[in-house]
Amino acid sequence: MTLILRQSRIHSHGCYTMRPIRKGTLIIEYVGEYLTYEQADDLYDDFPNTYLFGLDGGKKIIDGYGVACFVNHSCQPNCETDQIRGKMWIIALRDIEAGEELTYDYNLYDGEDDAPCLCCAERCRGSLYSASHLRKLARKRAKAAAAGASATS
């Protein structure tokens, strides 16, 4: 696989393919040190940008390094991720043309701080958080606002 890193219109630097990639191709493994959720939380508590990737529903975390860390988020991605035999792979979701930036949907599921999306996709949801996590946050914020309103009444 011929991948390069260069400036991205989405965020900072991105990962681009120099050759066409067929749908279903295992493109690159997301590698790094394995941490527990608690270790990752302690290590990066005050850092807004990390290269953490959750496995097994967040029970194990990869503190990533290498080329795969530069695959940016998109709400309309050309790749997806899948855990195969304990390893996290970035896989072509469709045929990808030479010169395209590789992207996958981060679908973040942990956190309450804003995580704005910069992908500019036609159907951008405006956040790196998954749609289900955004609904959960909205319910939590509505409940807090209702409690605050009833406390002032």
Short mmCIF file of C-alpha atoms in Angstrom, two decimals:
data_model
loop_
_atom_site.label_atom_id
_atom_site.label_comp_id
_atom_site.label_asym_id
_atom_site.label_seq_id
_atom_site.Cartn_x
_atom_site.Cartn_y
_atom_site.Cartn_z
CA MET A 1 0.00 0.00 0.00
CA THR A 2 1.41 3.40 -0.94
CA LEU A 3 0.20 5.94 1.60
CA ILE A 4 1.50 9.45 2.19
CA LEU A 5 0.86 12.15 4.78
CA ARG A 6 0.15 15.71 3.70
CA GLN A 7 -1.95 18.75 4.61
CA SER A 8 -5.65 18.00 4.90
CA ARG A 9 -8.66 20.24 4.31
CA ILE A 10 -10.35 18.34 7.16
CA HIS A 11 -7.79 18.67 9.94
CA SER A 12 -4.04 19.23 10.13
CA HIS A 13 -2.43 16.39 8.18
CA GLY A 14 -4.23 13.49 6.55
CA CYS A 15 -3.39 10.11 5.08
CA TYR A 16 -3.72 9.81 1.29
CA THR A 17 -3.46 6.83 -1.03
CA MET A 18 -1.26 7.07 -4.08
CA ARG A 19 -2.87 4.03 -5.73
CA PRO A 20 -6.48 2.92 -6.15
CA ILE A 21 -7.80 0.72 -3.33
CA ARG A 22 -10.57 -1.83 -3.81
CA LYS A 23 -13.58 -2.03 -1.52
CA GLY A 24 -12.94 -4.44 1.37
CA THR A 25 -9.14 -4.07 1.33
CA LEU A 26 -7.43 -4.12 4.72
CA ILE A 27 -5.49 -0.88 4.29
CA ILE A 28 -3.54 -0.33 7.49
CA GLU A 29 -3.47 -1.56 11.08
CA TYR A 30 -4.00 1.00 13.84
CA VAL A 31 -0.97 0.27 16.02
CA GLY A 32 0.23 1.54 19.37
CA GLU A 33 0.64 0.78 23.04
CA TYR A 34 -2.29 -0.98 24.71
CA LEU A 35 -3.69 0.77 27.78
CA THR A 36 -6.64 0.30 30.09
CA TYR A 37 -9.39 2.91 30.01
CA GLU A 38 -8.17 4.23 33.37
CA GLN A 39 -4.55 4.52 32.19
CA ALA A 40 -5.61 6.39 29.05
CA ASP A 41 -7.92 8.68 31.05
CA ASP A 42 -5.15 9.54 33.52
CA LEU A 43 -2.52 9.98 30.82
CA TYR A 44 -4.54 12.29 28.58
CA ASP A 45 -6.94 13.95 31.01
CA ASP A 46 -5.79 17.46 30.04
CA PHE A 47 -5.09 16.86 26.34
CA PRO A 48 -7.86 17.73 23.86
CA ASN A 49 -6.25 15.84 20.94
CA THR A 50 -5.16 12.25 21.31
CA TYR A 51 -4.64 9.23 19.08
CA LEU A 52 -6.58 6.87 21.32
CA PHE A 53 -8.66 4.08 19.80
CA GLY A 54 -11.03 1.97 21.87
CA LEU A 55 -11.21 -1.81 21.46
CA ASP A 56 -13.71 -4.22 23.00
CA GLY A 57 -16.20 -1.45 23.78
CA GLY A 58 -13.53 0.73 25.37
CA LYS A 59 -12.15 -1.94 27.72
CA LYS A 60 -8.77 -1.73 25.97
CA ILE A 61 -7.35 1.40 24.40
CA ILE A 62 -4.67 1.73 21.73
CA ASP A 63 -2.46 4.79 22.25
CA GLY A 64 -1.74 5.07 18.56
CA TYR A 65 1.30 6.06 16.60
CA GLY A 66 2.22 5.72 12.96
CA VAL A 67 0.50 6.46 9.68
CA ALA A 68 -2.98 5.22 10.69
CA CYS A 69 -3.21 7.99 13.30
CA PHE A 70 -3.46 10.50 10.47
CA VAL A 71 -6.64 9.02 8.99
CA ASN A 72 -9.13 11.82 9.65
CA HIS A 73 -12.81 11.67 10.54
CA SER A 74 -15.60 12.12 8.03
CA CYS A 75 -19.36 11.77 8.43
CA GLN A 76 -19.34 10.26 4.90
CA PRO A 77 -16.16 8.16 5.06
CA ASN A 78 -14.46 6.00 2.46
CA CYS A 79 -13.15 3.60 5.12
CA GLU A 80 -14.39 1.84 8.21
CA THR A 81 -12.66 0.15 11.12
CA ASP A 82 -12.99 -3.38 12.36
CA GLN A 83 -11.34 -5.43 15.05
CA ILE A 84 -9.96 -8.61 13.49
CA ARG A 85 -8.21 -11.17 15.70
CA GLY A 86 -7.47 -8.55 18.35
CA LYS A 87 -6.08 -5.96 15.92
CA MET A 88 -7.79 -2.80 14.70
CA TRP A 89 -7.81 -2.38 10.92
CA ILE A 90 -8.81 0.47 8.65
CA ILE A 91 -10.68 -1.08 5.71
CA ALA A 92 -11.90 0.36 2.41
CA LEU A 93 -15.65 0.89 2.64
CA ARG A 94 -15.83 1.51 -1.10
CA ASP A 95 -13.43 1.70 -4.04
CA ILE A 96 -11.03 4.57 -3.36
CA GLU A 97 -9.29 6.49 -6.12
CA ALA A 98 -5.59 7.39 -6.16
CA GLY A 99 -5.02 10.74 -4.45
CA GLU A 100 -8.04 10.50 -2.11
CA GLU A 101 -7.70 11.22 1.58
CA LEU A 102 -8.59 8.20 3.71
CA THR A 103 -11.32 8.83 6.28
CA TYR A 104 -13.48 6.89 8.70
CA ASP A 105 -16.29 7.89 11.05
CA TYR A 106 -14.75 8.21 14.52
CA ASN A 107 -18.15 7.65 16.21
CA LEU A 108 -16.80 8.87 19.56
CA TYR A 109 -18.87 7.57 22.44
CA ASP A 110 -17.19 8.96 25.54
CA GLY A 111 -17.04 12.56 26.68
CA GLU A 112 -19.07 15.68 27.21
CA ASP A 113 -16.85 18.38 25.73
CA ASP A 114 -17.63 19.65 22.26
CA ALA A 115 -15.99 17.66 19.50
CA PRO A 116 -16.82 19.66 16.36
CA CYS A 117 -16.55 17.98 12.99
CA LEU A 118 -14.74 19.76 10.17
CA CYS A 119 -15.38 17.24 7.39
CA CYS A 120 -17.80 19.46 5.41
CA ALA A 121 -19.57 16.34 4.11
CA GLU A 122 -23.01 16.77 2.57
CA ARG A 123 -24.62 14.96 5.52
CA CYS A 124 -22.23 16.16 8.26
CA ARG A 125 -23.70 15.75 11.76
CA GLY A 126 -21.39 18.49 13.08
CA SER A 127 -19.64 16.35 15.68
CA LEU A 128 -17.09 13.58 16.01
CA TYR A 129 -19.47 11.93 18.48
CA SER A 130 -21.75 9.15 17.27
CA ALA A 131 -25.40 10.00 16.64
CA SER A 132 -26.43 7.86 19.64
CA HIS A 133 -23.95 9.64 21.94
CA LEU A 134 -25.23 13.03 20.74
CA ARG A 135 -28.80 11.95 21.62
CA LYS A 136 -27.60 10.81 25.06
CA LEU A 137 -25.85 14.17 25.64
CA ALA A 138 -28.96 16.09 24.51
CA ARG A 139 -31.15 14.14 26.98
CA LYS A 140 -28.65 14.72 29.79
CA ARG A 141 -28.44 18.47 29.04
CA ALA A 142 -32.24 18.79 28.76
CA LYS A 143 -32.66 17.03 32.10
CA ALA A 144 -30.08 19.34 33.72
CA ALA A 145 -31.77 22.41 32.22
CA ALA A 146 -35.19 21.26 33.48
CA ALA A 147 -33.77 20.65 36.95
CA GLY A 148 -32.17 24.09 36.90
CA ALA A 149 -35.42 25.74 35.80
CA SER A 150 -37.47 24.02 38.53
CA ALA A 151 -34.87 24.99 41.16
CA THR A 152 -35.25 28.69 40.29
CA SER A 153 -39.07 28.54 40.35
#
